[in-house]
Coordinates of C-alpha atoms in Angstrom, one line a residue:
Chain W
X1 CA 54.9 -14.4 -16.6
X2 CA 54.3 -13.8 -13.0
X3 CA 55.7 -16.3 -10.5
X4 CA 52.2 -16.6 -9.2
X5 CA 51.1 -18.0 -12.5
X6 CA 53.2 -21.1 -11.9
X7 CA 51.4 -24.2 -10.8
X8 CA 51.8 -25.1 -7.2
X9 CA 53.8 -28.2 -7.9
X10 CA 56.1 -26.1 -10.2
X11 CA 56.7 -23.6 -7.4
X12 CA 57.5 -26.3 -5.0
X13 CA 59.9 -28.1 -7.4
X14 CA 61.7 -24.8 -8.2
X15 CA 62.0 -24.3 -4.4
X16 CA 63.5 -27.8 -4.2
X17 CA 65.9 -27.2 -7.1
X18 CA 67.0 -23.9 -5.5
X19 CA 65.9 -22.0 -8.6
X20 CA 63.6 -20.0 -6.3
X21 CA 63.4 -19.1 -2.6
X22 CA 60.5 -18.2 -0.4
X23 CA 62.0 -14.7 -0.1
X24 CA 61.8 -14.4 -3.9
X25 CA 58.1 -15.2 -3.7
X26 CA 57.4 -12.8 -0.8
X27 CA 59.5 -10.1 -2.5
X28 CA 57.5 -10.5 -5.7
X29 CA 54.3 -10.1 -3.7
X30 CA 55.3 -6.8 -2.1
X31 CA 56.8 -5.5 -5.3
X32 CA 53.6 -6.1 -7.1
X33 CA 51.7 -4.5 -4.3
X34 CA 53.9 -1.4 -4.5
X35 CA 53.3 -1.3 -8.3
X36 CA 49.6 -1.8 -8.3
X37 CA 47.9 -1.2 -5.0
X38 CA 47.8 2.6 -5.3
X39 CA 45.3 2.0 -8.0
X40 CA 43.6 -1.3 -6.8
X41 CA 43.6 -0.6 -3.0
X42 CA 43.1 -4.3 -2.2
X43 CA 45.0 -4.2 1.1
X44 CA 44.1 -2.5 4.3
X45 CA 47.1 -3.7 6.4
X46 CA 50.5 -5.2 5.3
X47 CA 52.3 -7.7 7.4
X48 CA 55.7 -7.0 5.7
X49 CA 58.2 -7.3 8.5
X50 CA 56.7 -10.5 9.8
X51 CA 56.2 -12.0 6.3
X52 CA 59.9 -11.3 5.4
X53 CA 61.0 -12.9 8.7
X54 CA 58.8 -15.9 8.0
X55 CA 60.2 -16.2 4.5
X56 CA 63.8 -16.3 5.9
X57 CA 62.7 -19.1 8.4
X58 CA 61.1 -21.1 5.5
X59 CA 64.2 -20.7 3.4
X60 CA 66.3 -22.0 6.3
X61 CA 63.9 -24.9 6.6
X62 CA 64.2 -25.5 2.9
X63 CA 67.9 -25.9 3.2
X64 CA 67.7 -28.2 6.1
X65 CA 65.1 -30.4 4.4
X66 CA 62.3 -32.3 6.1
X67 CA 58.6 -32.3 5.9
X68 CA 56.9 -29.3 4.4
X69 CA 53.4 -27.9 4.6
X70 CA 50.9 -28.2 1.7
X71 CA 51.1 -24.5 0.9
X72 CA 54.7 -24.0 1.7
X73 CA 56.1 -20.5 0.9
X74 CA 53.0 -19.3 -0.9
X75 CA 52.1 -15.6 -0.4
X76 CA 48.6 -15.4 0.9
X77 CA 46.1 -12.5 1.6
X78 CA 43.5 -12.8 4.3
X79 CA 40.2 -11.0 4.3
X80 CA 40.0 -8.4 7.1
X81 CA 37.2 -10.1 9.0
X82 CA 39.3 -13.1 9.8
X83 CA 41.2 -12.5 12.9
X84 CA 45.0 -12.6 12.9
X85 CA 47.0 -12.5 16.2
X86 CA 49.0 -9.3 16.5
X87 CA 47.9 -8.1 13.0
X88 CA 45.2 -5.4 12.8
X89 CA 41.8 -6.7 12.0
X90 CA 39.3 -4.0 11.1
X91 CA 36.5 -5.6 9.1
X92 CA 36.9 -2.4 7.1
X93 CA 35.0 -0.6 9.9
X94 CA 36.0 2.5 11.8
X95 CA 34.7 0.8 14.8
X96 CA 37.6 -1.7 14.8
X97 CA 40.2 0.7 13.4
X98 CA 42.5 -0.1 16.4
X99 CA 41.6 -3.8 16.9
X100 CA 44.6 -6.0 17.5
X101 CA 43.4 -9.6 17.9
X102 CA 44.8 -11.7 20.7
X103 CA 44.3 -15.0 18.8
X104 CA 44.3 -16.5 15.3
X105 CA 41.2 -17.7 13.5
X106 CA 41.4 -21.5 13.0
X107 CA 41.7 -21.0 9.2
X108 CA 44.7 -18.7 9.9
X109 CA 46.3 -21.4 12.3
X110 CA 45.7 -23.9 9.5
X111 CA 47.4 -21.7 7.0
X112 CA 50.4 -21.4 9.3
X113 CA 50.5 -25.2 9.6
X114 CA 50.4 -25.4 5.8
X115 CA 53.3 -22.9 5.8
X116 CA 51.9 -20.2 3.6
X117 CA 53.0 -16.6 4.3
X118 CA 50.5 -14.0 5.3
X119 CA 51.2 -10.9 3.2
X120 CA 48.5 -8.7 4.7
X121 CA 44.8 -8.1 5.3
X122 CA 42.4 -7.5 2.5
X123 CA 39.8 -4.8 2.0
X124 CA 36.1 -5.6 2.1
X125 CA 32.6 -4.1 2.5
X126 CA 32.3 -3.1 6.2
X127 CA 31.5 -6.2 8.2
X128 CA 31.0 -8.1 4.9
X129 CA 27.8 -6.2 4.2
X130 CA 27.8 -5.3 0.5
X131 CA 28.6 -6.6 -2.9
X132 CA 30.9 -3.9 -4.3
X133 CA 33.5 -3.0 -1.7
X134 CA 32.1 0.6 -1.8
X135 CA 31.0 0.0 1.8
X136 CA 34.5 -0.2 3.1
X137 CA 34.9 2.7 5.5
X138 CA 38.5 3.2 4.4
X139 CA 38.4 3.2 0.5
X140 CA 36.8 1.2 -2.2
X141 CA 38.9 -1.5 -3.9
X142 CA 38.9 -1.3 -7.6
X143 CA 38.6 -3.9 -10.3
X144 CA 42.0 -4.8 -11.8
X145 CA 40.3 -5.3 -15.2
X146 CA 39.1 -1.7 -15.1
X147 CA 39.7 0.6 -12.1
X148 CA 36.5 2.5 -12.8
X149 CA 34.5 -0.7 -12.0
X150 CA 33.8 -2.4 -8.6
X151 CA 35.6 -5.6 -7.9
X152 CA 32.4 -7.0 -6.3
X153 CA 32.1 -7.9 -2.7
X154 CA 32.1 -8.3 0.0
X155 CA 35.5 -10.1 -0.5
X156 CA 36.5 -7.6 -3.1
X157 CA 40.0 -7.1 -1.8
X158 CA 40.5 -10.9 -1.8
X159 CA 39.4 -11.2 -5.4
X160 CA 41.3 -8.1 -6.7
X161 CA 44.5 -9.1 -5.0
X162 CA 44.6 -12.5 -6.7
X163 CA 43.5 -11.1 -10.1
X164 CA 46.2 -8.4 -9.9
X165 CA 48.9 -10.9 -9.1
X166 CA 49.7 -9.5 -5.7
X167 CA 49.3 -12.8 -3.9
X168 CA 49.3 -16.5 -4.8
X169 CA 45.9 -17.0 -3.2
X170 CA 43.6 -15.4 -0.6
X171 CA 40.9 -16.3 1.9
X172 CA 37.5 -14.7 1.7
X173 CA 34.1 -15.2 3.4
X174 CA 30.8 -15.8 1.8
X175 CA 27.4 -15.2 3.4
X176 CA 25.2 -14.6 0.3
X177 CA 27.8 -14.7 -2.5
X178 CA 30.7 -12.7 -1.1
X179 CA 33.4 -15.1 -2.4
X180 CA 31.7 -16.2 -5.7
X181 CA 30.5 -12.8 -7.0
X182 CA 33.8 -10.9 -6.6
X183 CA 35.6 -13.9 -8.1
X184 CA 33.3 -13.7 -11.1
X185 CA 33.7 -9.9 -11.4
X186 CA 37.6 -10.2 -11.2
X187 CA 37.9 -13.2 -13.5
X188 CA 39.2 -15.7 -10.9
X189 CA 38.1 -18.8 -9.1
X190 CA 36.1 -18.5 -5.8
X191 CA 34.8 -21.4 -3.8
X192 CA 32.2 -21.3 -1.1
X193 CA 32.4 -24.6 0.8
X194 CA 29.5 -26.4 2.4
X195 CA 28.3 -24.7 5.6
X196 CA 30.2 -26.4 8.4
X197 CA 33.2 -27.8 6.3
X198 CA 35.6 -24.9 7.2
X199 CA 35.7 -23.6 10.8
X200 CA 34.2 -20.1 11.5
X201 CA 36.2 -19.7 14.7
X202 CA 37.8 -16.3 14.4
X203 CA 35.6 -15.2 11.6
X204 CA 33.9 -12.0 12.8
X205 CA 30.3 -13.1 12.6
X206 CA 27.9 -11.4 10.2
X207 CA 25.1 -14.0 9.8
X208 CA 26.2 -17.1 11.7
X209 CA 23.9 -19.6 9.9
X210 CA 25.2 -18.5 6.5
X211 CA 28.9 -17.4 6.9
X212 CA 31.6 -19.6 5.5
X213 CA 35.3 -19.1 4.7
X214 CA 36.7 -20.2 1.4
X215 CA 39.6 -19.8 -1.1
X216 CA 40.0 -17.3 -3.9
X217 CA 42.6 -18.5 -6.5
X218 CA 43.6 -18.2 -10.1
X219 CA 42.6 -21.7 -11.0
X220 CA 40.7 -24.7 -9.7
X221 CA 43.7 -26.8 -8.8
X222 CA 44.8 -24.1 -6.3
X223 CA 41.4 -23.9 -4.9
X224 CA 41.5 -27.7 -4.1
X225 CA 44.8 -27.3 -2.4
X226 CA 43.7 -24.3 -0.3
X227 CA 40.5 -26.1 0.6
X228 CA 42.5 -29.1 1.7
X229 CA 44.5 -27.0 4.0
X230 CA 41.6 -25.2 5.7
X231 CA 38.8 -27.8 5.8
X232 CA 38.0 -29.9 8.8
X233 CA 36.2 -30.3 12.1
X234 CA 37.0 -27.7 14.8
X235 CA 35.7 -28.1 18.3
X236 CA 36.0 -24.4 18.8
X237 CA 33.1 -23.9 16.3
X238 CA 29.9 -25.6 17.5
X239 CA 28.5 -25.5 14.0
X240 CA 31.5 -27.3 12.5
X241 CA 30.7 -30.6 10.8
X242 CA 32.5 -33.7 11.9
X243 CA 32.9 -35.3 8.4
X244 CA 35.7 -37.1 6.6
X245 CA 37.8 -34.8 4.5
X246 CA 38.6 -36.4 1.1
X247 CA 41.7 -35.7 -1.0
X248 CA 40.3 -32.9 -3.1
X249 CA 43.2 -32.8 -5.7
X250 CA 42.7 -36.5 -6.5
X251 CA 39.2 -35.5 -7.7
X252 CA 40.6 -33.4 -10.5
X253 CA 40.5 -36.2 -13.1
X254 CA 39.3 -34.1 -16.0
X255 CA 36.6 -36.7 -16.5
X256 CA 33.0 -35.6 -16.5
X257 CA 31.6 -38.3 -18.7
X258 CA 28.0 -39.1 -17.7
X259 CA 27.8 -36.2 -15.3
X260 CA 24.2 -35.1 -15.0
X261 CA 23.8 -31.3 -15.0
X262 CA 20.7 -29.4 -14.0
X263 CA 20.3 -25.8 -15.3
X264 CA 17.8 -23.7 -13.4
X265 CA 15.6 -21.7 -15.7
X266 CA 15.2 -19.2 -12.9
X267 CA 18.9 -18.3 -13.2
X268 CA 18.7 -17.5 -16.9
X269 CA 15.4 -15.6 -17.0
X270 CA 14.5 -12.0 -16.6
X271 CA 17.3 -9.6 -15.5
X272 CA 20.2 -11.6 -16.9
X273 CA 22.6 -9.9 -19.3
X274 CA 22.3 -11.6 -22.8
X275 CA 26.1 -11.9 -23.0
X276 CA 26.3 -13.6 -19.6
X277 CA 23.6 -16.0 -20.7
X278 CA 25.4 -16.7 -23.9
X279 CA 28.6 -17.5 -22.0
X280 CA 26.8 -19.9 -19.8
X281 CA 25.2 -21.7 -22.8
X282 CA 28.6 -21.9 -24.4
X283 CA 30.0 -23.5 -21.2
X284 CA 27.2 -26.0 -21.2
X285 CA 28.2 -27.0 -24.8
X286 CA 31.8 -27.5 -23.5
X287 CA 30.4 -29.8 -20.9
X288 CA 28.4 -31.7 -23.5
X289 CA 31.5 -32.1 -25.7
X290 CA 33.1 -33.8 -22.7
X291 CA 30.3 -36.3 -22.3
X292 CA 28.2 -34.7 -19.6
X293 CA 24.5 -34.1 -20.2
X294 CA 22.4 -31.2 -19.1
X295 CA 18.7 -30.4 -18.9
X296 CA 16.7 -27.5 -17.8
X297 CA 15.3 -27.7 -14.2
X298 CA 13.4 -25.5 -11.9
X299 CA 14.1 -24.1 -8.5
X300 CA 10.7 -22.6 -8.1
X301 CA 11.3 -20.6 -4.9
X302 CA 14.3 -18.6 -6.3
X303 CA 12.3 -15.4 -6.5
X304 CA 11.7 -15.5 -2.7
X305 CA 15.4 -16.0 -1.9
X306 CA 16.5 -12.4 -1.7
X307 CA 13.7 -11.3 0.6
X308 CA 14.3 -14.4 2.8
X309 CA 18.1 -13.7 2.9
X310 CA 17.8 -10.1 3.8
X311 CA 15.4 -10.8 6.7
X312 CA 17.5 -13.7 8.1
X313 CA 21.0 -12.3 7.5
X314 CA 20.0 -8.8 8.9
X315 CA 18.4 -10.4 11.9
X316 CA 21.4 -12.5 12.7
X317 CA 23.6 -9.4 12.1
X318 CA 21.7 -7.2 14.4
X319 CA 22.3 -9.8 17.1
X320 CA 25.9 -10.5 16.3
X321 CA 26.9 -6.9 16.1
X322 CA 25.5 -6.2 19.5
X323 CA 28.9 -7.1 20.8
X324 CA 30.3 -3.9 19.4
X325 CA 29.5 -1.6 22.3
X326 CA 32.7 0.2 22.9
X327 CA 33.4 -1.6 26.2
X328 CA 35.9 -4.4 25.6
X329 CA 37.5 -3.5 22.3
X330 CA 37.1 -1.1 19.3
X331 CA 36.7 2.6 19.4
X332 CA 34.9 4.1 22.4
X333 CA 33.2 7.5 21.9
X334 CA 34.4 10.4 24.0
X335 CA 32.4 12.0 26.8
X336 CA 29.4 9.7 27.1
X337 CA 26.7 10.8 29.6
X338 CA 26.3 7.3 30.9
X339 CA 26.8 3.6 30.0
X340 CA 23.8 3.5 27.6
X341 CA 25.0 6.7 26.0
X342 CA 28.5 5.2 25.6
X343 CA 27.0 2.2 23.6
X344 CA 24.9 4.5 21.5
X345 CA 27.6 7.0 20.7
X346 CA 30.3 4.4 20.0
X347 CA 28.0 2.4 17.7
X348 CA 26.7 5.5 15.9
X349 CA 30.2 6.9 15.3
X350 CA 31.7 3.5 14.5
X351 CA 29.3 2.0 12.0
X352 CA 28.8 3.1 8.4
X353 CA 25.3 3.5 6.7
X354 CA 24.9 0.0 5.3
X355 CA 25.7 -1.7 8.6
X356 CA 23.3 0.7 10.4
X357 CA 20.6 -0.1 7.8
X358 CA 21.0 -3.8 8.3
X359 CA 21.0 -3.6 12.1
X360 CA 17.8 -1.5 11.8
X361 CA 16.2 -4.0 9.5
X362 CA 17.2 -7.0 11.6
X363 CA 16.2 -5.4 14.9
X364 CA 12.8 -4.5 13.4
X365 CA 12.3 -8.1 12.0
X366 CA 13.1 -9.5 15.4
X367 CA 11.2 -7.0 17.5
X368 CA 8.1 -7.8 19.4
X369 CA 5.0 -8.2 17.2
X370 CA 7.0 -8.7 13.9
X371 CA 9.0 -11.8 14.7
X372 CA 6.4 -14.3 13.3
X373 CA 5.6 -12.1 10.2
X374 CA 9.2 -11.6 9.1
X375 CA 11.8 -13.7 10.9
X376 CA 9.8 -17.0 11.3
X377 CA 8.2 -16.6 7.9
X378 CA 11.7 -16.3 6.3
X379 CA 12.9 -19.3 8.1
X380 CA 10.0 -21.3 6.7
X381 CA 10.7 -20.1 3.2
X382 CA 14.3 -21.0 3.7
X383 CA 13.1 -24.6 4.1
X384 CA 11.2 -24.4 0.8
X385 CA 14.4 -23.0 -1.0
X386 CA 16.5 -25.8 0.5
X387 CA 13.9 -28.4 -0.7
X388 CA 14.1 -27.0 -4.2
X389 CA 17.8 -28.0 -4.3
X390 CA 17.1 -31.4 -2.7
X391 CA 14.6 -32.2 -5.4
X392 CA 17.0 -31.3 -8.2
X393 CA 19.8 -33.2 -6.7
X394 CA 17.7 -36.4 -6.6
X395 CA 18.2 -36.5 -10.4
X396 CA 21.3 -34.4 -11.1
X397 CA 24.9 -34.4 -9.9
X398 CA 25.5 -30.6 -10.2
X399 CA 23.6 -27.5 -11.0
X400 CA 25.2 -24.9 -13.4
X401 CA 24.2 -21.3 -14.0
X402 CA 25.8 -17.8 -13.9
X403 CA 27.4 -16.6 -10.7
X404 CA 25.9 -13.1 -11.2
X405 CA 23.3 -11.8 -13.7
X406 CA 25.7 -9.2 -15.0
X407 CA 29.4 -8.4 -15.1
X408 CA 30.9 -5.8 -12.7
X409 CA 29.2 -2.3 -12.7
X410 CA 30.8 1.1 -12.4
X411 CA 31.8 2.5 -9.0
X412 CA 29.0 4.7 -7.8
X413 CA 26.3 3.4 -10.2
X414 CA 24.3 1.5 -7.5
X415 CA 25.0 3.5 -4.4
X416 CA 21.9 4.9 -2.8
X417 CA 19.7 2.1 -4.1
X418 CA 20.2 -0.8 -1.7
X419 CA 17.5 -3.0 -3.2
X420 CA 19.0 -3.0 -6.7
X421 CA 22.3 -3.8 -5.1
X422 CA 20.8 -6.7 -3.3
X423 CA 19.3 -8.1 -6.6
X424 CA 22.9 -8.7 -7.9
X425 CA 22.9 -11.7 -5.6
X426 CA 20.0 -13.6 -7.1
X427 CA 22.1 -16.5 -8.2
X428 CA 24.3 -16.9 -5.2
X429 CA 21.9 -16.3 -2.3
X430 CA 19.7 -19.4 -2.7
X431 CA 22.8 -21.6 -2.6
X432 CA 23.9 -19.9 0.7
X433 CA 20.4 -20.4 2.2
X434 CA 20.7 -24.1 1.3
X435 CA 24.2 -24.3 2.8
X436 CA 25.6 -26.2 -0.2
X437 CA 28.9 -25.7 -2.0
X438 CA 29.5 -23.7 -5.1
X439 CA 32.4 -22.4 -7.1
X440 CA 32.7 -19.6 -9.6
X441 CA 35.0 -20.1 -12.5
X442 CA 35.8 -17.7 -15.4
X443 CA 33.7 -18.5 -18.6
X444 CA 34.1 -15.5 -20.8
X445 CA 34.0 -11.7 -20.9
X446 CA 31.4 -9.1 -21.8
X447 CA 32.8 -5.7 -23.0
X448 CA 36.1 -6.6 -21.5
X449 CA 34.8 -7.5 -18.1
X450 CA 34.9 -11.1 -16.8
X451 CA 31.9 -13.5 -16.5
X452 CA 31.6 -16.1 -13.9
X453 CA 30.1 -19.7 -14.2
X454 CA 28.6 -21.0 -11.1
X455 CA 28.8 -24.8 -10.4
X456 CA 26.7 -25.9 -7.4
X457 CA 27.0 -29.3 -5.7
X458 CA 25.4 -31.4 -3.0
X459 CA 26.3 -30.8 0.6
X460 CA 29.9 -31.9 1.3
X461 CA 30.4 -33.0 -2.3
X462 CA 33.1 -30.4 -3.0
X463 CA 34.9 -33.1 -4.9
X464 CA 32.4 -33.3 -7.7
X465 CA 32.1 -29.5 -7.9
X466 CA 35.9 -29.2 -8.1
X467 CA 36.1 -32.0 -10.7
X468 CA 33.5 -30.4 -12.9
X469 CA 35.1 -27.0 -12.6
X470 CA 38.6 -28.3 -13.3
X471 CA 37.4 -30.3 -16.3
X472 CA 35.8 -27.1 -17.8
X473 CA 39.0 -25.2 -17.1
X474 CA 41.1 -27.8 -18.9
X475 CA 39.0 -27.2 -22.0
X476 CA 39.0 -23.4 -21.9
X477 CA 41.5 -20.5 -21.7
X478 CA 39.5 -18.0 -19.7
X479 CA 41.3 -18.6 -16.5
X480 CA 44.6 -17.8 -18.2
X481 CA 43.8 -14.2 -19.1
X482 CA 45.1 -11.5 -16.8
X483 CA 44.2 -7.9 -16.5
X484 CA 46.7 -5.4 -18.0
X485 CA 48.0 -3.3 -15.1
X486 CA 50.6 -0.7 -14.6
Chain A
X1 CA 2.4 -2.4 7.1
X2 CA 4.2 0.9 6.8
X3 CA 7.1 2.2 8.9
X4 CA 6.9 5.7 10.3
X5 CA 9.7 7.9 11.7
X6 CA 8.4 7.0 15.1
X7 CA 9.0 3.3 14.4
X8 CA 12.5 4.0 13.2
X9 CA 13.2 5.9 16.4
X10 CA 11.9 3.0 18.5
X11 CA 14.0 0.4 16.6
X12 CA 17.1 2.7 16.8
X13 CA 16.7 2.8 20.5
X14 CA 16.4 -1.0 20.7
X15 CA 19.5 -1.3 18.5
X16 CA 21.4 1.3 20.6
X17 CA 21.9 3.6 17.6
X18 CA 21.7 7.4 17.6
X19 CA 20.4 8.6 14.3
X20 CA 20.5 12.1 12.8
X21 CA 17.3 13.5 11.4
X22 CA 18.5 12.9 7.9
X23 CA 19.3 9.2 8.7
X24 CA 15.9 8.7 10.3
X25 CA 14.2 9.9 7.1
X26 CA 16.5 8.0 4.8
X27 CA 16.0 4.7 6.8
X28 CA 12.2 5.2 7.0
X29 CA 12.1 5.3 3.2
X30 CA 14.6 2.5 2.6
X31 CA 13.2 0.2 5.3
X32 CA 9.7 0.6 3.8
X33 CA 11.0 -0.3 0.4
X34 CA 12.8 -3.4 1.7
X35 CA 9.9 -4.6 3.8
X36 CA 7.5 -4.0 1.0
X37 CA 9.6 -6.2 -1.2
X38 CA 9.7 -8.8 1.6
X39 CA 5.9 -8.9 1.7
X40 CA 6.1 -11.2 -1.3
X41 CA 6.9 -14.0 1.1
X42 CA 3.3 -13.7 2.3
X43 CA 2.1 -15.1 -1.0
X44 CA 3.5 -18.5 0.0
X45 CA 1.5 -20.9 2.2
X46 CA 3.9 -22.0 4.8
X47 CA 1.5 -23.3 7.4
X48 CA 2.8 -26.8 7.3
X49 CA 6.5 -26.0 6.7
X50 CA 9.1 -26.4 9.5
X51 CA 11.4 -23.4 9.8
X52 CA 15.1 -23.9 9.0
X53 CA 17.3 -22.1 11.5
X54 CA 20.4 -24.1 10.6
X55 CA 21.1 -26.3 7.6
X56 CA 23.1 -29.0 9.4
X57 CA 21.5 -31.6 11.7
X58 CA 23.7 -30.6 14.6
X59 CA 22.0 -29.9 18.0
X60 CA 23.4 -29.4 21.4
X61 CA 27.1 -29.6 21.0
X62 CA 28.6 -30.5 24.3
X63 CA 32.1 -30.8 25.7
X64 CA 33.4 -32.2 28.9
X65 CA 33.1 -29.8 31.8
X66 CA 36.7 -29.5 32.6
X67 CA 38.7 -26.4 33.7
X68 CA 41.0 -25.1 31.2
X69 CA 43.5 -22.4 31.2
X70 CA 42.1 -18.9 30.4
X71 CA 43.7 -16.1 28.4
X72 CA 46.1 -14.0 30.6
X73 CA 44.5 -10.8 31.8
X74 CA 47.1 -8.5 30.1
X75 CA 46.1 -10.0 26.8
X76 CA 42.4 -9.7 27.4
X77 CA 42.8 -6.0 28.4
X78 CA 45.0 -5.3 25.4
X79 CA 42.1 -3.9 23.3
X80 CA 40.1 -2.3 26.2
X81 CA 39.5 1.4 25.6
X82 CA 39.8 2.0 29.4
X83 CA 41.0 -0.2 32.3
X84 CA 42.0 0.0 35.9
X85 CA 43.4 -2.6 38.2
X86 CA 42.9 -5.4 35.7
X87 CA 39.3 -4.6 35.0
X88 CA 37.6 -2.9 32.1
X89 CA 36.3 0.6 33.1
X90 CA 33.0 2.1 32.0
X91 CA 31.0 5.1 33.2
X92 CA 29.2 4.7 36.5
X93 CA 26.0 2.7 36.2
X94 CA 24.6 3.7 39.6
X95 CA 24.4 7.2 41.0

């Protein structure tokens, strides 16, 4: 068994009893990376020297005693669109191949306060645009369950590194499903918190009204611990919500008696793999056996969510990515004719095809004459999608469905067909548009590839989402299976 | 509404992107497909629906207008592709 399969409390008691050191944990992480990352390619940059120094410091602290952080000594991976001071942050883009941040994202500062150890930066789709990691401009990450398959995306490196046992946990970001979908494809737990619960300061912006950082972990308990460490108001993020942060681990009671579950028929209709549907139905039976009740409900505007999302997210992206002009940071093109040419050449050389496509779509949707028809229209439909959820949550505590309509697909299978690729996000995008929390937990396999169950909650009610996910996990063994690697 | 290569060239100019002929053709096809798909939104009546630009009821976040320490210039210039005398250098804007 890997050290990283130990429960957090067990790791900490072993550290207390001197059966284990932080250096052991950090060594185990780099050893596993050496063994497996030539195949998986989850990491873009390693932080080895600093991490080993940090492990020594923490081991010293361990001997001296005193107060310790919540995530003390745990090896962590950080998605490469979350800035880390002095540690290369590329967003998997050639444009930022030399970008060395001069500050830490708030979530990274919070991990430092919680005393986890940053092992390195994780691969992703360029600027978080994609659902397969094939849009990384360096190399695609591979699924630890079968390296011929995608790990999902955009937080594919974050999911694969946890599934492969390279780190104890990782941080990802989710704009339309980018934490939950790769978690589902890699058979781990991924939580997208309520919009505004976790600071976005230092997250390189893709779509500012949707982006949210969250944990990817092996189980729900770890997810609650990491969320505890990173949640909270931040004055550096003007969209940060000033709400009380509850004790998430105390919500993990195992009790879901009387919990009212809504199951949207739109998430189990056309396009869903029969094996995925069957796994979701089995999961609902598990909830029933624990005293919860479920009923079919409707989220009638689901079919409009993907069009809405791609107009809004691309519009916001086209504006956010205007900052990449080759002037202040990033790669500057050689021999420009003038300043405009410098912008044009730097951007054209630095961005990959999917990023260009979305900038083009967003620029078009925002351009004179089309704003009302596309952008404003999509914002109005977003209201209708959000109201769908409000209506269901008047009568139900949580919503359950699949995380993705299928399991992971083969690398290369959907390249060149952006629209089909976008349709993989049908179950996660509506949740992002509504800004509410959702978790993906393993609920079975189809032909050897993991299936994810999505549990969706009311805004800022992560506690109920975690409680339901944890209770399900207690009744099942899915989260315990690990891919066979090297 | 159908997008032509001319539209793609116009949008690329707005977005400060320089596209190859191959890219122009590819994007014309792909953007047409995506926008055609997006036309399904027109089947919804949204005349009396307020737009959602942001899911949280937060508006006008203010802070006290007090001077705070800025980042040191050396740090700010650390990632600048070209610099001179503590300033970021770009090609001449005026002749």
